[in-house]
Amino acid sequence: MNSRRGLMLVICAPSGTGKSTLTKRLRKEFPRISFSISYTTRKPRDGERQGIDYHFVNRDEFNTLIEEGFFAEWAEVHGNFYGTPKDAVLELLDEGQDVLFDIDVQGAAQLRESMQQGCYVFLFPPSLAALRQRLEARNTDDESIIERRLNNAPGEVEEANKFDYWIVNDDLDSAYRLLKSVYLAEGTRPSYLPQLPDRILHHKKI
Amino acid sequence: MNSRRGLMLVICAPSGTGKSTLTKRLRKEFPRISFSISYTTRKPRDGERQGIDYHFVNRDEFNTLIEEGFFAEWAEVHGNFYGTPKDAVLELLDEGQDVLFDIDVQGAAQLRESMQQGCYVFLFPPSLAALRQRLEARNTDDESIIERRLNNAPGEVEEANKFDYWIVNDDLDSAYRLLKSVYLAEGTRPSYLPQLPDRILHHKKI
């Protein structure tokens, strides 16, 4: 029995801002952080394992799950469906597991609505010009995808007002220090430590 | 002109919890953090300078300031009055200066009410037994003062529910890491960075 409730750490950023690098580093320093395993209708890629990388389901099954209110959030991306199972996340949180979500702004809005908890971090690129440079330097996307991502960025930045914390990824180490601070600080909020004052006053070991 | 608003960091703890050690360490690592200079009716001690350590005023002057709503909080301690000047704090915050308050729970409640902003941290001793050990080991207070402090502690812990963050000072380094995280994380909240999205979208240097 863990004496601390788990927290949902939800991180959003325009594509190319450096979100994956930062979340990987956070998970490396804090292996106790879980990811939830999504459901998807897309076909498994080589090496992907059922129930470990994703829960692979067909379109009918996915639709039934939507109707049953099974998902904390779901979305269609390039014709494939992806969804986060609500009860599985709640179970992790009850066990005191922290759960990380690397998600788009629409997904974050759905999570906030359906979970009614969590810490929502928006990661900014230093500027749109810097974002273009990074997307081009990455050299993994063709020009039309880069243009689509750059066109999406201002709309995503407008959504930043709904987030709890804002971090600018100007310098990777500074941004990481802030992300880690948000994660650690958030875990000291009273809502995650409901038994603490009682424990201090009555010397009970929990 | 600073692009970030200053934040009020308010720290409370039962006497003997280690608050002074932690706040000193925070100010050493972040010299940009200010303390507000209090007004007091007590007589200056050797070496204390008017307007630097305190603003020393007489009892009539202090009463007039209370009536004028000059104080963000004030209290009588052992027959002497102490008060925090509201406008001076607001000025520091407008300039982007962070301001630290090392204060008792009643003072924190007054600050929350009068300032309508800030980040309120409650620091817990690991247990009341540990608190007694520390107060006795400190060897600066006689037994009656230690007893009074121990008698006050449960009431102070009950007030912890009104705070935003809870840190247990079980181990000084861990507690410091959390306090520093709270300070850094809090500074990334949107309310302190009102111009950020605009700056990102329009490439303006502020």
Coordinates of C-alpha atoms in Angstrom, one line a residue:
Chain A
M1 CA 0.0 0.0 0.0
N2 CA 1.5 3.3 -1.1
S3 CA 0.9 6.3 1.0
R4 CA 1.0 8.7 -1.9
R5 CA -1.6 8.8 -4.7
G6 CA -0.2 8.6 -8.3
L7 CA -0.2 11.7 -10.4
M8 CA -1.0 12.2 -14.1
L9 CA 1.7 14.2 -15.8
V10 CA 0.3 15.4 -19.2
I11 CA 2.8 17.0 -21.6
C12 CA 1.8 18.7 -24.9
A13 CA 3.9 20.6 -27.4
P14 CA 3.9 21.5 -31.1
S15 CA 5.7 18.8 -33.1
G16 CA 9.5 19.5 -33.1
T17 CA 9.6 21.2 -29.7
G18 CA 11.7 18.5 -28.1
K19 CA 9.0 16.8 -26.1
S20 CA 10.2 13.2 -26.8
T21 CA 13.7 14.0 -25.7
L22 CA 12.5 15.6 -22.5
T23 CA 10.0 12.9 -21.6
K24 CA 12.6 10.1 -22.3
R25 CA 15.0 11.9 -20.0
L26 CA 12.4 12.2 -17.3
R27 CA 11.5 8.5 -17.5
K28 CA 15.2 7.5 -17.4
E29 CA 15.7 9.5 -14.2
F30 CA 12.4 8.4 -12.7
P31 CA 11.8 4.8 -13.8
R32 CA 8.8 4.7 -11.4
I33 CA 6.9 6.8 -14.0
S34 CA 4.5 4.6 -16.1
F35 CA 3.0 5.1 -19.5
S36 CA -0.5 3.9 -20.1
I37 CA -0.8 1.3 -22.8
S38 CA -3.1 2.6 -25.6
Y39 CA -5.6 0.8 -27.6
T40 CA -5.3 1.1 -31.4
T41 CA -6.9 -0.1 -34.6
R42 CA -3.6 0.2 -36.5
K43 CA -1.8 -3.0 -37.5
P44 CA 1.2 -4.1 -35.3
R45 CA 4.6 -3.1 -36.7
D46 CA 7.5 -5.5 -36.6
G47 CA 8.4 -6.2 -33.0
E48 CA 5.3 -4.6 -31.4
R49 CA 3.7 -6.9 -28.9
Q50 CA 0.0 -7.2 -28.1
G51 CA -0.7 -5.8 -24.6
I52 CA 2.8 -4.4 -24.1
D53 CA 3.3 -1.8 -26.9
Y54 CA -0.4 -1.5 -27.6
H55 CA -3.6 -3.3 -27.2
F56 CA -4.4 -4.1 -30.9
V57 CA -8.1 -4.2 -31.6
N58 CA -10.2 -4.1 -34.7
R59 CA -12.5 -1.2 -35.7
D60 CA -15.7 -2.8 -34.4
E61 CA -14.1 -3.5 -31.0
F62 CA -12.8 0.0 -30.8
N63 CA -16.2 1.5 -31.6
T64 CA -17.8 -0.7 -28.9
L65 CA -15.2 0.5 -26.4
I66 CA -16.0 4.1 -27.3
E67 CA -19.7 3.5 -26.8
E68 CA -19.0 1.9 -23.4
G69 CA -17.2 5.0 -22.2
F70 CA -14.0 2.9 -21.9
F71 CA -11.6 5.6 -23.0
A72 CA -10.3 8.6 -21.1
E73 CA -9.5 10.1 -24.5
W74 CA -9.4 8.8 -28.1
A75 CA -8.6 10.2 -31.5
E76 CA -8.3 9.3 -35.1
V77 CA -4.9 9.9 -36.6
H78 CA -4.3 9.2 -40.3
G79 CA -7.3 6.8 -40.4
N80 CA -6.2 4.8 -37.4
F81 CA -7.9 5.1 -34.0
Y82 CA -6.0 5.4 -30.7
G83 CA -7.5 5.5 -27.2
T84 CA -6.4 5.6 -23.5
P85 CA -8.2 3.1 -21.2
K86 CA -9.7 5.1 -18.3
D87 CA -10.0 2.3 -15.7
A88 CA -6.4 1.1 -16.3
V89 CA -5.1 4.6 -15.6
L90 CA -7.2 5.0 -12.5
E91 CA -5.9 1.7 -11.2
L92 CA -2.3 2.8 -11.7
L93 CA -3.0 6.1 -9.9
D94 CA -4.7 4.3 -7.0
E95 CA -1.6 2.1 -6.7
G96 CA 0.5 5.3 -6.3
Q97 CA 2.0 5.0 -9.8
D98 CA 2.6 8.2 -11.7
V99 CA 1.5 8.1 -15.3
L100 CA 3.0 10.2 -18.1
F101 CA 1.0 11.3 -21.1
D102 CA 2.7 12.5 -24.3
I103 CA -0.3 13.7 -26.2
D104 CA -1.8 16.4 -28.5
V105 CA -3.8 19.4 -27.2
Q106 CA -7.2 17.8 -28.1
G107 CA -6.2 14.6 -26.2
A108 CA -5.1 16.7 -23.2
A109 CA -8.5 18.5 -23.2
Q110 CA -10.3 15.2 -23.3
L111 CA -8.1 13.8 -20.4
R112 CA -8.8 16.9 -18.3
E113 CA -12.5 16.5 -18.8
S114 CA -12.7 12.7 -18.2
M115 CA -10.1 12.3 -15.5
Q116 CA -10.7 15.5 -13.5
Q117 CA -7.2 15.5 -12.2
G118 CA -3.6 15.8 -13.4
C119 CA -0.9 18.3 -14.1
Y120 CA -0.9 19.7 -17.6
V121 CA 2.4 21.0 -19.0
F122 CA 2.7 22.9 -22.2
L123 CA 6.1 23.0 -23.8
F124 CA 6.9 26.0 -26.1
P125 CA 9.5 26.2 -28.8
P126 CA 11.6 29.4 -28.4
S127 CA 9.9 30.8 -31.5
L128 CA 8.1 29.6 -34.7
A129 CA 11.4 30.3 -36.6
A130 CA 13.3 28.1 -34.2
L131 CA 10.6 25.4 -34.6
R132 CA 11.0 25.5 -38.4
Q133 CA 14.8 25.2 -38.1
R134 CA 14.5 22.2 -35.8
L135 CA 11.9 20.4 -38.0
E136 CA 14.2 21.0 -41.0
A137 CA 17.3 19.9 -39.2
R138 CA 15.6 16.7 -38.0
N139 CA 15.5 15.7 -41.7
T140 CA 12.9 13.0 -41.1
D141 CA 9.8 14.8 -42.6
D142 CA 9.2 16.0 -46.1
E143 CA 8.5 19.7 -46.7
S144 CA 4.7 19.3 -46.8
I145 CA 4.6 17.6 -43.4
I146 CA 6.9 20.3 -42.0
E147 CA 4.6 23.0 -43.4
R148 CA 1.5 21.3 -41.9
R149 CA 3.2 21.1 -38.5
L150 CA 4.2 24.8 -38.7
N151 CA 0.7 25.7 -39.7
N152 CA -0.7 23.8 -36.7
A153 CA 1.7 25.3 -34.2
P154 CA 0.0 28.7 -33.6
G155 CA -3.4 27.0 -33.0
E156 CA -1.7 24.7 -30.5
V157 CA 0.0 27.6 -28.7
E158 CA -3.4 29.3 -28.4
E159 CA -4.5 26.3 -26.4
A160 CA -1.6 26.8 -24.0
N161 CA -3.9 28.9 -21.8
K162 CA -5.6 25.8 -20.6
F163 CA -2.4 24.3 -19.2
D164 CA -1.1 24.6 -15.6
Y165 CA 2.6 25.0 -16.4
W166 CA 4.5 26.6 -19.3
I167 CA 8.0 25.6 -20.2
V168 CA 10.0 27.1 -23.0
N169 CA 12.5 24.7 -24.5
D170 CA 15.1 27.2 -25.3
D171 CA 17.9 25.2 -23.8
L172 CA 17.4 21.5 -23.2
D173 CA 19.1 21.4 -19.8
S174 CA 17.1 24.4 -18.4
A175 CA 13.8 23.0 -19.8
Y176 CA 14.5 19.6 -18.3
R177 CA 15.3 21.2 -14.9
L178 CA 11.9 22.9 -15.0
L179 CA 10.0 19.8 -16.2
K180 CA 11.6 17.7 -13.4
S181 CA 10.7 20.5 -10.9
V182 CA 7.1 20.5 -12.0
Y183 CA 7.0 16.7 -11.7
L184 CA 8.5 16.8 -8.2
A185 CA 6.6 19.8 -7.0
E186 CA 3.3 18.5 -8.2
G187 CA 3.8 15.3 -6.2
T188 CA 4.0 17.3 -3.0
R189 CA 0.5 18.7 -3.4
P190 CA -1.9 17.8 -0.6
S191 CA -4.3 15.9 -2.9
Y192 CA -1.6 13.3 -3.4
L193 CA -0.8 12.9 0.3
P194 CA -4.1 12.7 2.0
Q195 CA -2.8 10.8 5.1
L196 CA 0.2 13.0 5.8
P197 CA -1.0 15.3 8.6
D198 CA -2.5 12.4 10.4
R199 CA 0.7 10.4 10.1
I200 CA 2.8 13.3 11.5
L201 CA 0.4 13.9 14.4
H202 CA -0.1 10.3 15.4
H203 CA 3.3 8.8 14.7
K204 CA 1.7 6.1 12.6
K205 CA 3.8 4.3 10.1
I206 CA 1.9 3.9 6.9
Chain B
M1 CA 11.3 45.6 -17.7
N2 CA 11.1 42.0 -16.7
S3 CA 8.9 39.7 -18.8
R4 CA 8.1 37.5 -15.8
R5 CA 6.0 38.6 -12.8
G6 CA 7.5 38.0 -9.4
L7 CA 6.1 35.3 -7.2
M8 CA 5.4 35.2 -3.5
L9 CA 6.8 32.1 -1.9
V10 CA 5.3 31.7 1.6
I11 CA 6.8 29.0 3.9
C12 CA 5.4 27.9 7.2
A13 CA 6.5 25.2 9.7
P14 CA 6.2 24.4 13.3
S15 CA 9.2 25.8 15.2
G16 CA 12.2 23.4 15.0
T17 CA 11.2 21.8 11.6
G18 CA 14.3 23.3 9.8
K19 CA 12.6 26.1 8.0
S20 CA 15.4 28.6 8.5
T21 CA 18.1 26.2 7.2
L22 CA 16.0 25.4 4.1
T23 CA 15.1 29.0 3.3
K24 CA 18.8 30.2 3.8
R25 CA 19.9 27.5 1.4
L26 CA 17.3 28.6 -1.2
R27 CA 18.3 32.2 -1.0
K28 CA 22.0 31.2 -1.3
E29 CA 21.3 29.3 -4.5
F30 CA 18.8 32.0 -5.8
P31 CA 20.1 35.4 -4.7
R32 CA 17.4 36.9 -6.8
I33 CA 14.9 36.0 -4.1
S34 CA 14.0 39.0 -1.9
F35 CA 12.7 39.2 1.6
S36 CA 10.3 42.0 2.4
I37 CA 11.5 44.4 5.1
S38 CA 9.0 44.3 8.0
Y39 CA 7.9 47.1 10.2
T40 CA 8.3 46.6 13.9
T41 CA 7.7 48.3 17.2
R42 CA 10.5 46.5 18.9
K43 CA 13.7 48.3 19.7
P44 CA 16.7 47.8 17.3
R45 CA 19.2 45.3 18.5
D46 CA 22.9 45.9 18.2
G47 CA 23.9 46.2 14.6
E48 CA 20.3 46.3 13.2
R49 CA 19.9 49.2 10.8
Q50 CA 16.8 51.2 10.2
G51 CA 15.2 50.5 6.8
I52 CA 17.6 47.5 6.1
D53 CA 16.8 45.0 8.8
Y54 CA 13.5 46.5 9.8
H55 CA 11.6 49.7 9.6
F56 CA 11.5 50.6 13.3
V57 CA 8.4 52.6 14.3
N58 CA 6.7 53.4 17.5
R59 CA 3.4 52.0 18.7
D60 CA 1.3 55.0 17.6
E61 CA 2.9 55.0 14.1
F62 CA 2.2 51.2 13.9
N63 CA -1.4 51.7 14.9
T64 CA -1.9 54.4 12.3
L65 CA -0.4 52.1 9.6
I66 CA -2.8 49.3 10.6
E67 CA -5.8 51.7 10.3
E68 CA -4.6 52.8 6.9
G69 CA -4.5 49.2 5.6
F70 CA -0.8 49.5 5.1
F71 CA 0.0 45.9 6.1
A72 CA -0.4 42.7 4.1
E73 CA -0.3 41.0 7.5
W74 CA 0.7 42.0 11.0
A75 CA 0.9 40.3 14.4
E76 CA 1.8 40.9 18.0
V77 CA 4.6 38.7 19.3
H78 CA 5.6 38.8 22.9
G79 CA 4.3 42.4 23.2
N80 CA 6.0 43.7 20.0
F81 CA 4.2 44.3 16.7
Y82 CA 5.5 43.2 13.3
G83 CA 4.0 44.0 9.9
T84 CA 4.6 43.4 6.2
P85 CA 4.1 46.5 4.0
K86 CA 1.7 45.5 1.2
D87 CA 2.6 48.1 -1.4
A88 CA 6.3 47.5 -1.1
V89 CA 5.7 43.8 -1.8
L90 CA 3.4 44.5 -4.7
E91 CA 6.1 46.8 -6.2
L92 CA 8.8 44.0 -5.9
L93 CA 6.4 41.6 -7.6
D94 CA 5.6 44.0 -10.4
E95 CA 9.4 44.4 -11.0
G96 CA 9.6 40.6 -11.4
Q97 CA 11.2 40.1 -8.0
D98 CA 10.3 36.9 -6.2
V99 CA 9.6 37.5 -2.5
L100 CA 10.1 34.9 0.3
F101 CA 8.0 34.9 3.5
D102 CA 9.1 32.9 6.5
I103 CA 6.0 33.3 8.6
D104 CA 3.6 31.6 11.0
V105 CA 0.3 30.1 10.0
Q106 CA -1.8 33.1 11.1
G107 CA 0.5 35.4 9.0
A108 CA 0.2 33.1 6.0
A109 CA -3.6 33.2 6.3
Q110 CA -3.5 37.0 6.4
L111 CA -1.2 37.1 3.4
R112 CA -3.4 34.8 1.3
E113 CA -6.4 37.0 2.1
S114 CA -4.8 40.4 1.5
M115 CA -2.5 39.5 -1.5
Q116 CA -4.7 37.0 -3.3
Q117 CA -1.7 35.4 -4.8
G118 CA 1.4 33.3 -3.9
C119 CA 2.6 29.8 -3.4
Y120 CA 2.0 28.5 0.1
V121 CA 4.3 25.7 1.3
F122 CA 3.9 23.9 4.6
L123 CA 6.9 22.1 6.0
F124 CA 6.3 19.1 8.2
P125 CA 8.6 17.6 10.8
P126 CA 8.8 13.8 10.3
S127 CA 6.9 13.4 13.6
L128 CA 6.2 15.2 16.8
A129 CA 8.7 12.9 18.5
A130 CA 11.4 14.0 16.0
L131 CA 10.4 17.6 16.5
R132 CA 10.9 17.3 20.3
Q133 CA 14.4 15.7 19.6
R134 CA 15.4 18.6 17.4
L135 CA 14.2 21.3 19.7
E136 CA 16.1 19.6 22.6
A137 CA 19.2 19.1 20.5
R138 CA 19.2 22.7 19.4
N139 CA 19.8 23.6 23.1
T140 CA 18.8 27.2 22.6
D141 CA 15.4 27.2 24.3
D142 CA 14.5 26.3 27.9
E143 CA 12.1 23.4 28.6
S144 CA 9.0 25.7 29.0
I145 CA 9.6 27.2 25.5
I146 CA 10.1 23.7 24.0
E147 CA 6.9 22.6 25.6
R148 CA 5.0 25.6 24.3
R149 CA 6.3 24.9 20.8
L150 CA 5.4 21.3 21.0
N151 CA 1.9 22.1 22.2
N152 CA 1.5 24.5 19.3
A153 CA 2.6 22.1 16.6
P154 CA -0.6 20.0 16.3
G155 CA -2.7 23.1 15.8
E156 CA -0.2 24.3 13.1
V157 CA -0.3 21.0 11.4
E158 CA -4.1 21.2 11.3
E159 CA -3.7 24.4 9.4
A160 CA -1.6 22.6 6.7
N161 CA -4.8 21.9 4.8
K162 CA -4.9 25.5 3.6
F163 CA -1.4 25.2 1.9
D164 CA -0.6 24.4 -1.7
Y165 CA 2.4 22.2 -1.2
W166 CA 3.4 19.8 1.6
I167 CA 7.0 18.9 2.2
V168 CA 8.3 16.6 5.0
N169 CA 11.7 17.5 6.3
D170 CA 12.8 14.0 7.0
D171 CA 16.1 14.4 5.2
L172 CA 17.4 17.9 4.6
D173 CA 18.7 17.3 1.1
S174 CA 15.4 15.7 -0.1
A175 CA 13.4 18.4 1.5
Y176 CA 15.6 21.0 -0.1
R177 CA 15.2 19.4 -3.5
L178 CA 11.4 19.5 -3.2
L179 CA 11.4 23.1 -1.9
K180 CA 13.6 24.2 -4.8
S181 CA 11.3 22.2 -7.2
V182 CA 8.3 24.0 -5.9
Y183 CA 9.9 27.4 -6.3
L184 CA 11.1 26.6 -9.9
A185 CA 7.8 24.9 -10.9
E186 CA 5.7 27.7 -9.5
G187 CA 7.6 30.2 -11.6
T188 CA 6.5 28.5 -14.8
R189 CA 2.8 29.0 -14.1
P190 CA 1.0 31.0 -16.8
S191 CA 0.0 33.8 -14.4
Y192 CA 3.7 34.8 -14.0
L193 CA 4.3 34.7 -17.8
P194 CA 1.4 36.6 -19.3
Q195 CA 3.2 37.6 -22.5
L196 CA 4.8 34.3 -23.3
P197 CA 2.4 32.9 -26.0
D198 CA 2.4 36.2 -27.8
R199 CA 6.2 36.4 -27.7
I200 CA 6.5 32.8 -29.2
L201 CA 4.0 33.5 -32.0
H202 CA 5.2 36.9 -33.0
H203 CA 9.0 36.5 -32.5
K204 CA 9.1 39.6 -30.4
K205 CA 11.9 40.1 -28.0
I206 CA 10.6 41.4 -24.7

